[in-house]
CSV table of C-alpha atoms in Angstrom, one decimal:
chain,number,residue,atom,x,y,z
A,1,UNK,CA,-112.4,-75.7,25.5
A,2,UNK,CA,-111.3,-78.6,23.2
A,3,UNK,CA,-109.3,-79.4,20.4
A,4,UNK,CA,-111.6,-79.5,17.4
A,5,UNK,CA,-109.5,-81.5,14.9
A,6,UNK,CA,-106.5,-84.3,14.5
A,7,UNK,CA,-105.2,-86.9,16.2
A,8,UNK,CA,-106.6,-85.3,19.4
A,9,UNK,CA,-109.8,-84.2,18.5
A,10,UNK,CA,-112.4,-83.6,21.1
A,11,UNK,CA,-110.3,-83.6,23.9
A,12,UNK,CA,-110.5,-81.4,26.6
A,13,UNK,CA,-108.2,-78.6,27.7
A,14,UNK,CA,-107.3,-77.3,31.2
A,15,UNK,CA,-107.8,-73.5,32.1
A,16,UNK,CA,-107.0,-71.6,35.1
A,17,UNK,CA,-110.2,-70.7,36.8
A,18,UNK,CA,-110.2,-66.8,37.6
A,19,UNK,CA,-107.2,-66.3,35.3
A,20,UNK,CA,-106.4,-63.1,33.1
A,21,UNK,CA,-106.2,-65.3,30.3
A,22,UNK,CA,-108.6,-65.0,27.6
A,23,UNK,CA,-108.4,-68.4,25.6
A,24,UNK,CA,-108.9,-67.8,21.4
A,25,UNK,CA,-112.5,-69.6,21.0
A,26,UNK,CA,-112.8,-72.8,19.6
A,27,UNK,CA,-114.4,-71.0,16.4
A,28,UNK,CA,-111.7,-68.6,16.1
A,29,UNK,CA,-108.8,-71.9,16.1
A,30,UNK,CA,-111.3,-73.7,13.2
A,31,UNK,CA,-111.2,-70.4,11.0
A,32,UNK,CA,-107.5,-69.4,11.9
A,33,UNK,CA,-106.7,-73.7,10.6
A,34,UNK,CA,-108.5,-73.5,7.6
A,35,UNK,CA,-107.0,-70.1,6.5
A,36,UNK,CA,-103.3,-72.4,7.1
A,37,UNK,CA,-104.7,-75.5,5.8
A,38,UNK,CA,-102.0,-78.0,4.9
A,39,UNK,CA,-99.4,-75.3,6.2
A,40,UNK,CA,-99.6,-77.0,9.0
A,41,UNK,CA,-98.6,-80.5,8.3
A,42,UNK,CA,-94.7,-80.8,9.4
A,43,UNK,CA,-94.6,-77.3,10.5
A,44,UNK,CA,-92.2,-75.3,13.1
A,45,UNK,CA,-94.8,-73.3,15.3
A,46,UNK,CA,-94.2,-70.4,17.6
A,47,UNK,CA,-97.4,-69.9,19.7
A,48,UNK,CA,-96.5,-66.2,21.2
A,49,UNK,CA,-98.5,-64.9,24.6
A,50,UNK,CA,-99.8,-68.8,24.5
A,51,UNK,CA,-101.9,-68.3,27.6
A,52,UNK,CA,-103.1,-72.4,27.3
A,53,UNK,CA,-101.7,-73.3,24.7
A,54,UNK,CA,-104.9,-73.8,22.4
A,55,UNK,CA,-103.4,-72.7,19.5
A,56,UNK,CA,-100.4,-74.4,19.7
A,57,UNK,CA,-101.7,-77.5,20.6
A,58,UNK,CA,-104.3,-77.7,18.1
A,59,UNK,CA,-101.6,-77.2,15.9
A,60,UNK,CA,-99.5,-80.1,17.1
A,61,UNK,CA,-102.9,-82.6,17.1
A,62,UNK,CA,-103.6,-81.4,13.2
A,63,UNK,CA,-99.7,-81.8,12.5
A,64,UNK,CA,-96.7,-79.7,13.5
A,65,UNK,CA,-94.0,-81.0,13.6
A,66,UNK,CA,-92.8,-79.1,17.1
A,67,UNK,CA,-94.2,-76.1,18.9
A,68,UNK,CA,-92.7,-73.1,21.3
A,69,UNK,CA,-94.7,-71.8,23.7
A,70,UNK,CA,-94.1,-68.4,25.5
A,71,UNK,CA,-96.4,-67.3,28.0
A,72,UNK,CA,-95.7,-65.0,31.2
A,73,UNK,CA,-98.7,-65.8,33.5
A,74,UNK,CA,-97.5,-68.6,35.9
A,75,UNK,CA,-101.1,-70.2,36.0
A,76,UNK,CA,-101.5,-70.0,32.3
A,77,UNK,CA,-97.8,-71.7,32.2
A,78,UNK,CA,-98.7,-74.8,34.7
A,79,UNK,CA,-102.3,-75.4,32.2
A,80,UNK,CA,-100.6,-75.4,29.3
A,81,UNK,CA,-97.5,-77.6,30.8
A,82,UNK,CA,-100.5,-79.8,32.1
A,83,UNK,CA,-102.1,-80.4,29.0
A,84,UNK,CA,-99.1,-81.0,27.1
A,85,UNK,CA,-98.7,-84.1,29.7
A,86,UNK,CA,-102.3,-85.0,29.5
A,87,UNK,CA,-102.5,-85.2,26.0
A,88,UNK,CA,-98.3,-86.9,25.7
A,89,UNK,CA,-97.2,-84.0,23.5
A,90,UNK,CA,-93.8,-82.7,25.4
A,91,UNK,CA,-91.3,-84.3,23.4
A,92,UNK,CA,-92.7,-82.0,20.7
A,93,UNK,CA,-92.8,-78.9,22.5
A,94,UNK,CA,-90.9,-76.1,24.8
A,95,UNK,CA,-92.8,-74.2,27.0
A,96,UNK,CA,-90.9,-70.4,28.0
A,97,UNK,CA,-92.0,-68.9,30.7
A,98,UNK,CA,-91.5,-65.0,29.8
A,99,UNK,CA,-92.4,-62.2,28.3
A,100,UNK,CA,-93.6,-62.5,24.5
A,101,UNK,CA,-92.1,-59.1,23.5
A,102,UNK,CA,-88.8,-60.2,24.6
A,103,UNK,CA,-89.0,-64.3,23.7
A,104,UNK,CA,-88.4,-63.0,19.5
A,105,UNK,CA,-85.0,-61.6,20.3
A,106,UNK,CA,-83.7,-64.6,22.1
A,107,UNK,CA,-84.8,-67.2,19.6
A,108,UNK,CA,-83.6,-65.0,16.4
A,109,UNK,CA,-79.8,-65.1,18.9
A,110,UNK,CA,-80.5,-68.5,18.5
A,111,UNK,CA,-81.1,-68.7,15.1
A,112,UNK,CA,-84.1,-70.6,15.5
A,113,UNK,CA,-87.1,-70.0,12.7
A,114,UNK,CA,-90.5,-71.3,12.4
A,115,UNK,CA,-93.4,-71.7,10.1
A,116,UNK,CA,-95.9,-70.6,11.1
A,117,UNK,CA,-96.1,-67.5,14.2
A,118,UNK,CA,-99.2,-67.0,16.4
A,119,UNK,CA,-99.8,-64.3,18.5
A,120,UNK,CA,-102.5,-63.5,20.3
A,121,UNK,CA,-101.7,-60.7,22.8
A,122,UNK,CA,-104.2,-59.3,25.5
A,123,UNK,CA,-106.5,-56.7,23.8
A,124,UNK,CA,-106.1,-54.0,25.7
A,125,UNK,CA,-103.2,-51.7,24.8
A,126,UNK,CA,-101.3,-52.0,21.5
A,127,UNK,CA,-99.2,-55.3,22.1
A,128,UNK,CA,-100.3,-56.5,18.9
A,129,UNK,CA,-98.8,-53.9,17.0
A,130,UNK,CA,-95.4,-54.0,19.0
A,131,UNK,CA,-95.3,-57.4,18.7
A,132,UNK,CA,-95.6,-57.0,14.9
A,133,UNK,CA,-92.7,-54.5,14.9
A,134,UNK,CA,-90.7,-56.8,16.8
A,135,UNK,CA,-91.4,-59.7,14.1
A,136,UNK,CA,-91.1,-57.2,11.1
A,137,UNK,CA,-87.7,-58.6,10.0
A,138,UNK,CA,-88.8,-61.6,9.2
A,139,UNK,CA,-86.0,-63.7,10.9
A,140,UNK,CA,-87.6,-65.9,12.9
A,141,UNK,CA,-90.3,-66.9,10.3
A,142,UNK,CA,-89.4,-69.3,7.4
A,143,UNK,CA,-89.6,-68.1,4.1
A,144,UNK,CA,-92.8,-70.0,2.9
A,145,UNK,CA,-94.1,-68.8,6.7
A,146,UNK,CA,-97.4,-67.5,8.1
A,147,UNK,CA,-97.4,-65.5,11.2
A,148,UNK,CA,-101.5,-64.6,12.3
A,149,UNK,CA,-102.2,-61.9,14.4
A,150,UNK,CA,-105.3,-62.0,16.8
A,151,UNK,CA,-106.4,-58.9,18.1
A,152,UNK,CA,-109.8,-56.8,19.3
A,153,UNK,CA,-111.2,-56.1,15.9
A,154,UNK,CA,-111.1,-52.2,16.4
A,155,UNK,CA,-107.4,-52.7,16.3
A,156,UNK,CA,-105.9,-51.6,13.2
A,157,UNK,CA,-102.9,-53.9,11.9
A,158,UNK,CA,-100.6,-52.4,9.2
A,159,UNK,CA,-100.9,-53.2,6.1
A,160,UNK,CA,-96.9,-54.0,6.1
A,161,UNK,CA,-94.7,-53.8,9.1
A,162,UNK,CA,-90.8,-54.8,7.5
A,163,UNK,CA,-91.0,-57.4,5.3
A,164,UNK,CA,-94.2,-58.6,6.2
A,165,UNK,CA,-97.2,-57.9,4.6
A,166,UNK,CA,-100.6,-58.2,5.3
A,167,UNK,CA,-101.9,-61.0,3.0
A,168,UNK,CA,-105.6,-61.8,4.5
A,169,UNK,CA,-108.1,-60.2,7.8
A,170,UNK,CA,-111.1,-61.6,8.7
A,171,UNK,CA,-113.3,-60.5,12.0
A,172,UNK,CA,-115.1,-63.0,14.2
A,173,UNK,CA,-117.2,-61.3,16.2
A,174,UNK,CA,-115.2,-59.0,18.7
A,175,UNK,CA,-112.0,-60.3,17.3
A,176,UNK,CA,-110.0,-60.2,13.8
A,177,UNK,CA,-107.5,-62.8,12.5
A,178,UNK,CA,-105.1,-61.2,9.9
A,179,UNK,CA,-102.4,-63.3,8.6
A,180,UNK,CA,-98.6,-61.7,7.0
A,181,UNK,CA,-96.6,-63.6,4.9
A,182,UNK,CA,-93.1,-62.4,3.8
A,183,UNK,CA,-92.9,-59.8,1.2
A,184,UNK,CA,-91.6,-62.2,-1.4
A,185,UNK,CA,-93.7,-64.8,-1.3
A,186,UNK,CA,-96.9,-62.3,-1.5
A,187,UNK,CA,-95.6,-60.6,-4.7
């Protein structure tokens, strides 16, 4: 696994061998960065169920500004706080160790926003959806915002969950990007 684009292009990325973790491939992070484009550039980035951080840190190497990273699997958390050192990137970024369904509340008590909002929950079960609902107020992203949801493409997304609506889906093989945007800036 490597980051595919910016100032850190091409360099490598460190995985826990046997882990859970099911990294998002690197053709998945090209599509889901040229569906955000310039978004990117200067960006507030929540990177929810982070696993290794891929998403998040291609973000950072293509721009952001900062990036949260919440991940509950204590391998997962020691790759991705190792490849933030490898690559120098943790003055622009928080790892929380915790569960993803939980993390939202905490940073909306904290009145922190972001722009864009990844999440890319384990397949099995419905925590895409629930982590959706949890989101669906629209607090923690900003208003110009993108949250992308990445999920088993047999998983159905709403078409709006609170003020978020459904503004793009696109399936890559087993999986399916689909990105909301708040209900204002879609109408």
């Amino acid at each position: 696994m490597r980051i595919s684009a910016g100032e850190h292009r091409g360099r490598r990325l460190q995985s826990p061998r046997g882990s859970r973790t099911r990294p998002t491939s690197d053709l998945l992070r090209q599509a889901l960065f040229n569906v955000l484009g310039a978004r990117i550039q200067g960006a507030r980035v929540l990177d929810l169920f982070a696993g290794t951080g891929a998403v998040g840190l291609e973000a950072l190497s293509r721009g952001a500004a900062s990036a949260t990273f919440v991940e509950a699997d204590r391998r997962a958390v020691a790759s991705l706080r190792a490849n933030l050192a490898a690559l120098k990137l943790t003055g622009r970024a928080r790892v929380l160790a915790g569960d993803a369904l939980q993390a939202p509340a905490r940073l909306q008590a904290a009145g922190e926003t972001f722009d864009c909002i990844f999440l890319d929950p384990p397949y099995a079960g419905d925590l895409a959806l629930r982590c959706i609902e949890t989101l669906a107020d629209g607090r923690l992203l900003s208003d110009n915002g993108a949250l992308v949801a990445q999920a088993f493409h047999k998983i159905v997304l709403p078409d709006r969950a609170g003020v978020l609506r459904r503004a793009w889906r696109r399936r890559y093989g087993e999986s399916s990007l689909t990105l909301y945007t708040k209900e204002a800036e879609c109408g």
